[in-house]
CSV table of C-alpha atoms and ligand atoms in Angstrom, one decimal:
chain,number,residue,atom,x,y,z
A,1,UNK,CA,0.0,0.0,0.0
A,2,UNK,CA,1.1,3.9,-0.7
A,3,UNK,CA,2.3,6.1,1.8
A,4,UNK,CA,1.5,9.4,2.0
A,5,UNK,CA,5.4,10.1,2.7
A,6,UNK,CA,5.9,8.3,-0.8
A,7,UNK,CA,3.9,10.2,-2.9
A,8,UNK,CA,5.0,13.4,-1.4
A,9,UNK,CA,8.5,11.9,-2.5
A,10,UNK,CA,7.7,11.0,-6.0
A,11,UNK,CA,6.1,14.4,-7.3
A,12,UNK,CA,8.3,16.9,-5.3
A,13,UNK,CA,11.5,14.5,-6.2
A,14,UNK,CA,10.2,14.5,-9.9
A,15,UNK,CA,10.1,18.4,-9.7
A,16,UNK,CA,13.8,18.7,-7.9
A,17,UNK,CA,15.1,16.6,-10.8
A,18,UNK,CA,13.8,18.9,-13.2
A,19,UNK,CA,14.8,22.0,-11.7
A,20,UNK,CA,18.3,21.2,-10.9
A,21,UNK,CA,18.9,19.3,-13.6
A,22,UNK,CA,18.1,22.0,-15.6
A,23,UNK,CA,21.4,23.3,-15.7
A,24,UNK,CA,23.5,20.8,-17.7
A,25,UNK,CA,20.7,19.4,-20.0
A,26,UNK,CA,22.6,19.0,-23.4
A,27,UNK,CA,26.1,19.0,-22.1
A,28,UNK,CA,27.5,16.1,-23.7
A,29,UNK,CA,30.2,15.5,-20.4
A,30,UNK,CA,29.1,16.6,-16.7
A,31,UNK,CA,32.6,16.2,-14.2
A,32,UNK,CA,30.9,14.7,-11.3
A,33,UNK,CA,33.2,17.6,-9.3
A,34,UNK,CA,31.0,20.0,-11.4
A,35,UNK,CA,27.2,18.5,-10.3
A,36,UNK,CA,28.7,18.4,-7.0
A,37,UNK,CA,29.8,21.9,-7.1
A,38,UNK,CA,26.5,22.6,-8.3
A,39,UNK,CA,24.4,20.9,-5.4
A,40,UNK,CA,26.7,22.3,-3.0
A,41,UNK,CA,25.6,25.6,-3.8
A,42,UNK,CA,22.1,24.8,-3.5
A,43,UNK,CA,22.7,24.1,0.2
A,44,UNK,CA,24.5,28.0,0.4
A,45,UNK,CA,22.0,30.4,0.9
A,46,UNK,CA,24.6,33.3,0.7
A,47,UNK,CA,25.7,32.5,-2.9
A,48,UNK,CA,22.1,33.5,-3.8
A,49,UNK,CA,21.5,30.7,-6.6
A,50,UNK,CA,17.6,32.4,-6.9
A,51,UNK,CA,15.0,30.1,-7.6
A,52,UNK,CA,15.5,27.2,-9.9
A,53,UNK,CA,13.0,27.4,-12.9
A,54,UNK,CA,11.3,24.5,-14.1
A,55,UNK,CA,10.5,23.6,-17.3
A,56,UNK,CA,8.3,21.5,-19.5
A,57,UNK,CA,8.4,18.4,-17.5
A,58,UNK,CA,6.7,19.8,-14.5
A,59,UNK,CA,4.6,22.1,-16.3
A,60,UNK,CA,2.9,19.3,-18.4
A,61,UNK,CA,3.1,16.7,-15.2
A,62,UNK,CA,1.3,19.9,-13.3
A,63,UNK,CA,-1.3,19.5,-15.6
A,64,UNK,CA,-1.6,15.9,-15.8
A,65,UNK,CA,-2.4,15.6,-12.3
A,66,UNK,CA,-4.7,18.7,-12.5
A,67,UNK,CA,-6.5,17.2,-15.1
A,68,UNK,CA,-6.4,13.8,-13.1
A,69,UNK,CA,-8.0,15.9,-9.9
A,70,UNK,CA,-10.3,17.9,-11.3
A,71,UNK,CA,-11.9,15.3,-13.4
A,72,UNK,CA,-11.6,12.4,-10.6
A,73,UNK,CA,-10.2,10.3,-13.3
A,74,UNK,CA,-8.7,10.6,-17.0
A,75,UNK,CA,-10.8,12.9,-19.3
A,76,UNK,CA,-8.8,13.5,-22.9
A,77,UNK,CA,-10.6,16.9,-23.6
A,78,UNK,CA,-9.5,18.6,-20.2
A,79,UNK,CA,-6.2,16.9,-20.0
A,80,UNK,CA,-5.4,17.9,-23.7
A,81,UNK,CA,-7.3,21.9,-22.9
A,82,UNK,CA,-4.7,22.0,-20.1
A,83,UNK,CA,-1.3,21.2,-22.0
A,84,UNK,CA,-2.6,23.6,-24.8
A,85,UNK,CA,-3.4,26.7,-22.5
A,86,UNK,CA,-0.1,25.7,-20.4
A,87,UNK,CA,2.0,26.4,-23.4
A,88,UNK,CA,0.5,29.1,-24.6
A,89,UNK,CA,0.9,31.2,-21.1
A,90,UNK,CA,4.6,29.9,-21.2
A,91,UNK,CA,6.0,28.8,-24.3
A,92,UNK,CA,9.5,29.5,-22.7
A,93,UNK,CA,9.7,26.2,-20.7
A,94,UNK,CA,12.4,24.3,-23.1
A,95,UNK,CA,9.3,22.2,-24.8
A,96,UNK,CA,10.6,19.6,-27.5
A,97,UNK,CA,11.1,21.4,-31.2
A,98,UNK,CA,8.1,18.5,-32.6
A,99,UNK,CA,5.5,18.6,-29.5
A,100,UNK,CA,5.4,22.8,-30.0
A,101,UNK,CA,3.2,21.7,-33.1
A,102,UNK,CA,0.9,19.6,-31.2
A,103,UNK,CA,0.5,22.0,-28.5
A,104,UNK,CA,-0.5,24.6,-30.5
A,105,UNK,CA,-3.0,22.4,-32.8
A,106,UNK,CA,-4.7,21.3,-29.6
A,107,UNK,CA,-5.7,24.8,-28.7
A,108,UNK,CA,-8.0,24.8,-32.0
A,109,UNK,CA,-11.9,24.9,-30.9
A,110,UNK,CA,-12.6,22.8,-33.7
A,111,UNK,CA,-10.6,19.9,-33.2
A,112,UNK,CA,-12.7,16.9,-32.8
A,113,UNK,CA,-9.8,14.2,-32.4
A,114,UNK,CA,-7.5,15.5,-29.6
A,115,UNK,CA,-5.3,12.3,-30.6
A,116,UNK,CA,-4.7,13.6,-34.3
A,117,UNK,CA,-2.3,16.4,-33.6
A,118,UNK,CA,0.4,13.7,-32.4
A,119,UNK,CA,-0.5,11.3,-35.6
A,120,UNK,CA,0.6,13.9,-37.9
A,121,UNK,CA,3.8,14.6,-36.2
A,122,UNK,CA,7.2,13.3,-38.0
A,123,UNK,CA,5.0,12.0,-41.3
A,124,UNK,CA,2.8,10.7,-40.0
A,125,UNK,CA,5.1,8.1,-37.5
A,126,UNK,CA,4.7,10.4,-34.2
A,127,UNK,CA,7.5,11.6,-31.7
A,128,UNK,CA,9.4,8.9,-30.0
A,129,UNK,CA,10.3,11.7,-27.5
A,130,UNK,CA,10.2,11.1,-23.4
A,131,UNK,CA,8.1,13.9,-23.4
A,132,UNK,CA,4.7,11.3,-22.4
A,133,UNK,CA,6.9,10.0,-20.2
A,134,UNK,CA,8.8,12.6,-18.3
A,135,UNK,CA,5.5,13.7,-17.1
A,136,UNK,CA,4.0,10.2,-16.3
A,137,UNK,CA,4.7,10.1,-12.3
A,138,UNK,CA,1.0,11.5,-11.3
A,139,UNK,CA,-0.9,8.7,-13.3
A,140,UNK,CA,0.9,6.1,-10.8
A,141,UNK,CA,-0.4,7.9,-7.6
A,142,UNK,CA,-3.6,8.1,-8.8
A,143,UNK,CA,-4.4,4.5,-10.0
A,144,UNK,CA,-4.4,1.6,-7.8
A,145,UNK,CA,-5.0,-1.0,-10.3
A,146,UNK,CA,-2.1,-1.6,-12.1
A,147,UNK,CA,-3.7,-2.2,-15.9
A,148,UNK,CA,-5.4,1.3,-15.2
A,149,UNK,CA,-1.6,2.9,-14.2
A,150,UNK,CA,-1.0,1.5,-17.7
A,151,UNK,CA,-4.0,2.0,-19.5
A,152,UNK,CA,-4.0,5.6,-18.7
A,153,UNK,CA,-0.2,6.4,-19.0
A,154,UNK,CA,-0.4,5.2,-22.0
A,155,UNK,CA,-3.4,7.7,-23.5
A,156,UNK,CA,-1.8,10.6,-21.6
A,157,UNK,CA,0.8,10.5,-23.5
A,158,UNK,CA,-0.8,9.5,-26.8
A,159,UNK,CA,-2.0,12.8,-26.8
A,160,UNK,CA,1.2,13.9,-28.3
A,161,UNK,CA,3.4,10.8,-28.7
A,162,UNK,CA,1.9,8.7,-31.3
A,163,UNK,CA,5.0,6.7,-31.7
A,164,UNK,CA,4.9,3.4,-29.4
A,165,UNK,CA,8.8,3.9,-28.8
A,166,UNK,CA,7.5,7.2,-27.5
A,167,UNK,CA,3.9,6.2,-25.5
A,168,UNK,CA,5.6,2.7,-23.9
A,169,UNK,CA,8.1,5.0,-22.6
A,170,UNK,CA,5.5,6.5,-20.4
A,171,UNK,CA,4.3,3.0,-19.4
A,172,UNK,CA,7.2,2.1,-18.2
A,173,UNK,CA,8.0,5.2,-16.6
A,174,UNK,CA,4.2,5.2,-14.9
A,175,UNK,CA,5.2,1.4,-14.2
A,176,UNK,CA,8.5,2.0,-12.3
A,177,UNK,CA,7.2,4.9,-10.0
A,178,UNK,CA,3.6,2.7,-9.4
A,179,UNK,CA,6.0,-0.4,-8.1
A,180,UNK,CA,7.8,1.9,-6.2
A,181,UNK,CA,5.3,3.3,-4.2
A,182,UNK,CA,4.3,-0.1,-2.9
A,183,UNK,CA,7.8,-0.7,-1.8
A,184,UNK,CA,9.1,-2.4,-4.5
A,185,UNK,CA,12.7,-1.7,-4.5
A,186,UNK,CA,13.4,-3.1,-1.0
A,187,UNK,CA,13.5,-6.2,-3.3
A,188,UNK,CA,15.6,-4.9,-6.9
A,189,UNK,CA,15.8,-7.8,-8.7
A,190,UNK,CA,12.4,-8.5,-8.6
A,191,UNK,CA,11.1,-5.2,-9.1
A,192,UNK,CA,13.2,-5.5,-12.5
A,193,UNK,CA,11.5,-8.5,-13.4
A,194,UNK,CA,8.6,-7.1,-12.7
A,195,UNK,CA,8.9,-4.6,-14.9
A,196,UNK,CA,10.1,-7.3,-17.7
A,197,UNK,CA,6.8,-9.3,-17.1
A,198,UNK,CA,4.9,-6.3,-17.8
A,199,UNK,CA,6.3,-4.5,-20.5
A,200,UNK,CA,6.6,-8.2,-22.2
A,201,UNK,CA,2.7,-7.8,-22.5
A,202,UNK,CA,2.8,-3.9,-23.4
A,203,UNK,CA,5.1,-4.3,-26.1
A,204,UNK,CA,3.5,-7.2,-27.6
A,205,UNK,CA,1.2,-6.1,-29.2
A,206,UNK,CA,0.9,-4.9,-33.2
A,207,UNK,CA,1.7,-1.3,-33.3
A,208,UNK,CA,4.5,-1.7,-30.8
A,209,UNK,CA,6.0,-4.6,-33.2
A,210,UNK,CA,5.3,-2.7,-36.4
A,211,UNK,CA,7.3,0.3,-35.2
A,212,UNK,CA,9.9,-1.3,-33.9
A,213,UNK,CA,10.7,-3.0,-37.0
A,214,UNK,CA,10.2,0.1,-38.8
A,215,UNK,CA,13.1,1.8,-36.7
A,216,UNK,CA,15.2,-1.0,-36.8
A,217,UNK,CA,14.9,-1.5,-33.0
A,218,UNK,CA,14.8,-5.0,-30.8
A,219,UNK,CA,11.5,-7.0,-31.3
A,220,UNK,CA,10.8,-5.8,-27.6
A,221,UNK,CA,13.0,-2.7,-27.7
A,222,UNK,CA,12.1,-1.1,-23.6
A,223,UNK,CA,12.3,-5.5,-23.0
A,224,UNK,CA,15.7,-5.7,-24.3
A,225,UNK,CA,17.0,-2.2,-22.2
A,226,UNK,CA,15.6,-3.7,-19.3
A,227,UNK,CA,17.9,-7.1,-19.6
A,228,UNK,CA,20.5,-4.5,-20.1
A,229,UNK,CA,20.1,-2.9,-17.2
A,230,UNK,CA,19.9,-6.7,-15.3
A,231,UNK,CA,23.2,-7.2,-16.8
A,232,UNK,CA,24.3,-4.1,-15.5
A,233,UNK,CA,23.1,-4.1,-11.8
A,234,UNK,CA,25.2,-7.6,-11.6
A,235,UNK,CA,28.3,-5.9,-12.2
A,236,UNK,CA,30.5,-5.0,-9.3
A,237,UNK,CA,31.6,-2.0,-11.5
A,238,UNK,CA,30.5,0.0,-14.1
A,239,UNK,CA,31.4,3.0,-15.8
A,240,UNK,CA,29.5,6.5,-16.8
A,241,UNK,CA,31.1,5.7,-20.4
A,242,UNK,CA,29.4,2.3,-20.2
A,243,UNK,CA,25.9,3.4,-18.5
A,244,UNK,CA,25.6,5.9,-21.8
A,245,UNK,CA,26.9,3.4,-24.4
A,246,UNK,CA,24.3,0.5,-23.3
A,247,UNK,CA,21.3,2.5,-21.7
A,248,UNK,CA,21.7,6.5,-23.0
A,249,UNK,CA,21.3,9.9,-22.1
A,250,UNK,CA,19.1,11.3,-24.7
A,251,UNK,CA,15.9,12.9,-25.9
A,252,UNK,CA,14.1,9.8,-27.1
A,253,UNK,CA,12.3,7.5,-24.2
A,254,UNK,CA,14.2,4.6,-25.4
A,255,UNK,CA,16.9,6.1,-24.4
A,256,UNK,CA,16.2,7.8,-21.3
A,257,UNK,CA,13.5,6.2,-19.6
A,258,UNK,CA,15.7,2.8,-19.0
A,259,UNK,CA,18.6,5.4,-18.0
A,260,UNK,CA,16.5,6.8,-15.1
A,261,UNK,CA,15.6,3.6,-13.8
A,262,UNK,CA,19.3,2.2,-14.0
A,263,UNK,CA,20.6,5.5,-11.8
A,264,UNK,CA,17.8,4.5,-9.2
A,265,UNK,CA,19.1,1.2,-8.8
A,266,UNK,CA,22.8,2.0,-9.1
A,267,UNK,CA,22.2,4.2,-6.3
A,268,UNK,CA,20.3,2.0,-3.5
A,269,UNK,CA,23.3,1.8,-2.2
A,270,UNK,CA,26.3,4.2,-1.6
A,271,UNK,CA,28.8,4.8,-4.1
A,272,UNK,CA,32.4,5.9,-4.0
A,273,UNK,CA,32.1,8.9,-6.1
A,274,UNK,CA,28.9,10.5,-4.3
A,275,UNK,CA,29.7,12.2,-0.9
A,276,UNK,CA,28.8,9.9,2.2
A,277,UNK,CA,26.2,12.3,3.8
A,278,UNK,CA,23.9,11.6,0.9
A,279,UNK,CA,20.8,10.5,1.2
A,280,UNK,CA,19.2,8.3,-1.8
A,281,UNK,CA,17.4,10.9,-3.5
A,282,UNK,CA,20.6,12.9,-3.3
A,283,UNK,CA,22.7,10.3,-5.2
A,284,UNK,CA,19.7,9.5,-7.6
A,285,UNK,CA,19.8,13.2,-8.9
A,286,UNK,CA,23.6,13.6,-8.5
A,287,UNK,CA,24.2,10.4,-10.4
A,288,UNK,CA,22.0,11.5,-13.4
A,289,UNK,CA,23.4,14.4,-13.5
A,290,UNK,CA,26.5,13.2,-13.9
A,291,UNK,CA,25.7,11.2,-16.9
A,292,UNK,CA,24.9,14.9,-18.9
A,293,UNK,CA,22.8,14.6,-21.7
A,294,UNK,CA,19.1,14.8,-21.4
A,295,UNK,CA,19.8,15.9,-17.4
A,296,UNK,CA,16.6,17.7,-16.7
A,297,UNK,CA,14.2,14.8,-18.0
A,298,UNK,CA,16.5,11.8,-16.7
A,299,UNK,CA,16.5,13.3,-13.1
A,300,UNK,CA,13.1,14.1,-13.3
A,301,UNK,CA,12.2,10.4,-13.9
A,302,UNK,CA,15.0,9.2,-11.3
A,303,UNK,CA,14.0,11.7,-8.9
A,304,UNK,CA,10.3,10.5,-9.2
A,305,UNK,CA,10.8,6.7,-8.7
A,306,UNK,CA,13.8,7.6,-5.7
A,307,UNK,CA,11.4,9.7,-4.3
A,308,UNK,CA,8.7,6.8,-4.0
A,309,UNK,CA,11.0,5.0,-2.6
A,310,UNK,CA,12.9,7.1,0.1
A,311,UNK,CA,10.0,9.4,0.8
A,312,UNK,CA,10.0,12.9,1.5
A,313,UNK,CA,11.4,13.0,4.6
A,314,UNK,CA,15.0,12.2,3.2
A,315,UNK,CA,15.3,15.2,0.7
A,316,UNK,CA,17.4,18.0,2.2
A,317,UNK,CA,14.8,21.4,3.0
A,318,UNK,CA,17.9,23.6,1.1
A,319,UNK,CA,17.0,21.4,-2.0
A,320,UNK,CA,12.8,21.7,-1.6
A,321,UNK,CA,13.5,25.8,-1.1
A,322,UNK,CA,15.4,26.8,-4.0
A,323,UNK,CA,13.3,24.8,-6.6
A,324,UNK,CA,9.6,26.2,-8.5
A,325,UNK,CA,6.8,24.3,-7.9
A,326,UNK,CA,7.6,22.2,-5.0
A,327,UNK,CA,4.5,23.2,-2.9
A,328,UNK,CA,2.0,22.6,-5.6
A,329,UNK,CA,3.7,19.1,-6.6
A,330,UNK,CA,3.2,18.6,-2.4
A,331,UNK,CA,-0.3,19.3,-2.5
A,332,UNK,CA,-1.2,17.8,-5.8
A,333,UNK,CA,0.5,14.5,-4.3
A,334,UNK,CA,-1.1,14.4,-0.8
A,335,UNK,CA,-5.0,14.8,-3.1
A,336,UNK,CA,-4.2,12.0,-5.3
A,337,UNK,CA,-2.9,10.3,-2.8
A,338,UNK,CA,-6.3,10.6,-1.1
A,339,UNK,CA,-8.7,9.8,-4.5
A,340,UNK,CA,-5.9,6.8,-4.7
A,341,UNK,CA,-7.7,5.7,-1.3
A,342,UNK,CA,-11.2,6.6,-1.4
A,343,UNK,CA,-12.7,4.8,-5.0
A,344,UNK,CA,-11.0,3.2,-8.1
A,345,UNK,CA,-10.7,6.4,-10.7
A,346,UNK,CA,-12.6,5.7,-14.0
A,347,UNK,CA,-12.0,6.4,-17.7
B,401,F2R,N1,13.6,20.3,-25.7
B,401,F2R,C1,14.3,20.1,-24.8
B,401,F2R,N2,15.6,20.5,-24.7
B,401,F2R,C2,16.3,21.1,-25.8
B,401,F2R,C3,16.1,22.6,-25.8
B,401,F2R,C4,15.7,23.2,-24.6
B,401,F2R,C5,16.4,24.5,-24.3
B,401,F2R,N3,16.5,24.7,-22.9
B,401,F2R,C6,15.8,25.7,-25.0
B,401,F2R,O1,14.7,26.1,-24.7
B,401,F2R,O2,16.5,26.1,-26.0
B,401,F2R,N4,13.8,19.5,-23.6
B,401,F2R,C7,12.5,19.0,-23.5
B,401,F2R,O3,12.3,18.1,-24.6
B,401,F2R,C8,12.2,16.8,-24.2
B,401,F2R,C9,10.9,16.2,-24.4
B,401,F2R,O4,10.6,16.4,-25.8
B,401,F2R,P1,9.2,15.9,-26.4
B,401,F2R,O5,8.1,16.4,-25.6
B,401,F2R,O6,9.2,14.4,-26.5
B,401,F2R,O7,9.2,16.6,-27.8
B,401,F2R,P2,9.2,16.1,-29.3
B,401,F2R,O8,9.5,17.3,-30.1
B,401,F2R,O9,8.0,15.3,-29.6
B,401,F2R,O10,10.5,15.1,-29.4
B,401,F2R,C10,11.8,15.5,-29.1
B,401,F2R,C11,12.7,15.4,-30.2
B,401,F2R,O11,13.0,14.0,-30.5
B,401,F2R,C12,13.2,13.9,-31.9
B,401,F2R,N5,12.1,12.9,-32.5
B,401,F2R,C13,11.0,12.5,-31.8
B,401,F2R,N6,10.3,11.7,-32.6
B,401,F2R,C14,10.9,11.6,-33.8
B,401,F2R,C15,10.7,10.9,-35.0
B,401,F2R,N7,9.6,10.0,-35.1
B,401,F2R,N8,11.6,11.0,-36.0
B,401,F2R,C16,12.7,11.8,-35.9
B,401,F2R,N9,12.9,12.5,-34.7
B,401,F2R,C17,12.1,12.4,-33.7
B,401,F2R,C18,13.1,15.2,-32.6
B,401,F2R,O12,14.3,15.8,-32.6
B,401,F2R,C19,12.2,16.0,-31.6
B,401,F2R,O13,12.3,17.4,-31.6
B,401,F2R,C20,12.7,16.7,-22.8
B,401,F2R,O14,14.1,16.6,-22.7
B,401,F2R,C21,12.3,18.1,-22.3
B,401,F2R,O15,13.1,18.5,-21.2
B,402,MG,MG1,12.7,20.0,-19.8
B,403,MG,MG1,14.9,17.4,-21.0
């Protein structure tokens, strides 16, 4: 069963990742001596690092679970209404180059098909983006079934990820930070098994295996990142170099999504490089960073599942102060958290 501690974690530590993250996204090599340079002065009030801005990963997951609230469940119309008027009242968030498109076709009055705007992206094949799944986190506190967390994820993001390598991405994301919630991760190996089971069935099906033979990807492409990341959790060692070569650090779910999970796991336990005092949600974030790239989205996911995990209560108050949106991702999590326990939310 969820704590309330948890899903406090999960959308505040979703929202950290973003903020501080922020920084390095697109630097194609982050020093570890530089993010730690950079989180130190988080924690010094006199150096006056301001507020960090977020950017479009909370502001779409801020809709999400407004839409998710407000509607007591998953409406298409509202969710899609929200992500359009978001974007227009601030285009400036760093939104993908593809999803501006869709964001502005969905304000239209006259569209009948919120879906079509992210069919018509990239001719027609849709965006294989993490931007469905970057903002996935509130769809697994509000959903205790586990086919709903999916179900529901997965038409989220279809509102502007047609692609399958794009949408599953948000599964699996939804997926990770669902598990986690219920404790999961006390238990790694299986909760990476889990995850195997289930995205087996997800990507089975005929649009997932059309696509993925159309982009020249593994039958089960998420599947086949996920044995990776088995592999890699065996290891006694293993490189940055090697984290990006076999799992990623970029803009497309494929290879990000996996990424995030990996840093969580990597960092259950304490690692040489990250500085003892460090909590888990600490090293999560830290770690991600390190591994530049898509920094901003990859430590938003991390932070999300880590913060399931750890809970609130182990994220450092200088960290919660200097970031956007913290309160509202607090309140937003403790109201799911409380439709999650009062009846099942319906389509
Ligand atoms: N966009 C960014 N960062 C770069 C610039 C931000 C900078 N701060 C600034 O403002 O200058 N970050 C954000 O975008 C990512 C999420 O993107 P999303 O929502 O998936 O967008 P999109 O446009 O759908 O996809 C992203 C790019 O992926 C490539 N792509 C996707 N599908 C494709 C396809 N079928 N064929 C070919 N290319 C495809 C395109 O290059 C898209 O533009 C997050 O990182 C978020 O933080
Ligand atoms: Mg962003
Ligand atoms: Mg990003």
């Amino acid at each position: 069963l969820m704590e309330v501690f948890s899903a406090w974690g999960a959308l505040v530590a979703g929202v950290l990742g973003d903020c501080i993250g922020g920084e390095f996204e697109g630097a194609e090599e982050v020093p570890m001596e530089s993010v730690l340079q950079h989180l130190s002065s988080l924690d010094d009030e006199t150096k006056g690092t301001g507020i960090l801005e977020y950017s479009d990963d909370t502001a779409m997951a801020r809709c999400v679970a407004q839409s998710l609230l407000t509607r007591t469940g998953f409406d298409e119309h509202d969710m899609a209404r929200r992500f359009a008027k978001e974007y227009s009242a601030s285009p400036h968030r760093g939104y993908g180059a593809g999803v501006i498109q869709v964001l502005k076709k969905l304000s239209s009055p006259q569209l009948n098909d919120v879906y079509q705007p992210a069919r018509d992206q990239f001719n027609g094949r849709g965006s294989f983006g993490n931007g469905g799944a970057m903002r996935a986190a509130p769809f697994a506190l509000a959903f205790p079934d586990l086919s709903d967390v999916k179900r529901f994820a997965h038409l989220g993001a279809m509102l502007t990820h047609s692609c399958s390598l794009g949408y599953n991405g948000a599964v699996l994301q939804a997926l990770a930070v669902h598990l986690s919630l219920q404790g999961a991760l006390d238990l790694p190996h299986q909760f990476i098994s889990r995850l195997i089971k289930e995205m087996e069935e997800v990507e089975g099906d005929e649009a997932a295996r059309n696509d993925a033979r159309i982009l020249k990807e593994a039958e089960k492409p998420f599947c086949e990142r996920l044995h990776r990341i088995r592999d890699l959790m065996d290891r006694s060692k293993v490189s940055i170099e090697e984290v990006i070569s076999e799992l990623g650090n970029g803009i497309a779910a494929l290879h990000s999504v996996p990424t995030a999970i990996f840093c969580v796991l990597h960092c259950l336990q304490p690692r040489e490089c990250l500085p003892e005092s460090y909590g888990g949600v600490e090293r999560t974030i830290a770690y991600s960073l390190a591994l530049g790239g898509d920094t901003d989205t990859i430590a938003c996911m991390a932070g999300a599942i880590a913060g399931a995990h750890y809970g609130i209560e182990t994220i450092p108050l200088s960290w919660i102060r200097c970031c956007e949106g913290v309160e509202d991702a607090d309140q937003y999590a403790e109201r799911l958290y409380k439709l999650y326990h009062q009846s099942p939310l319906g389509g």
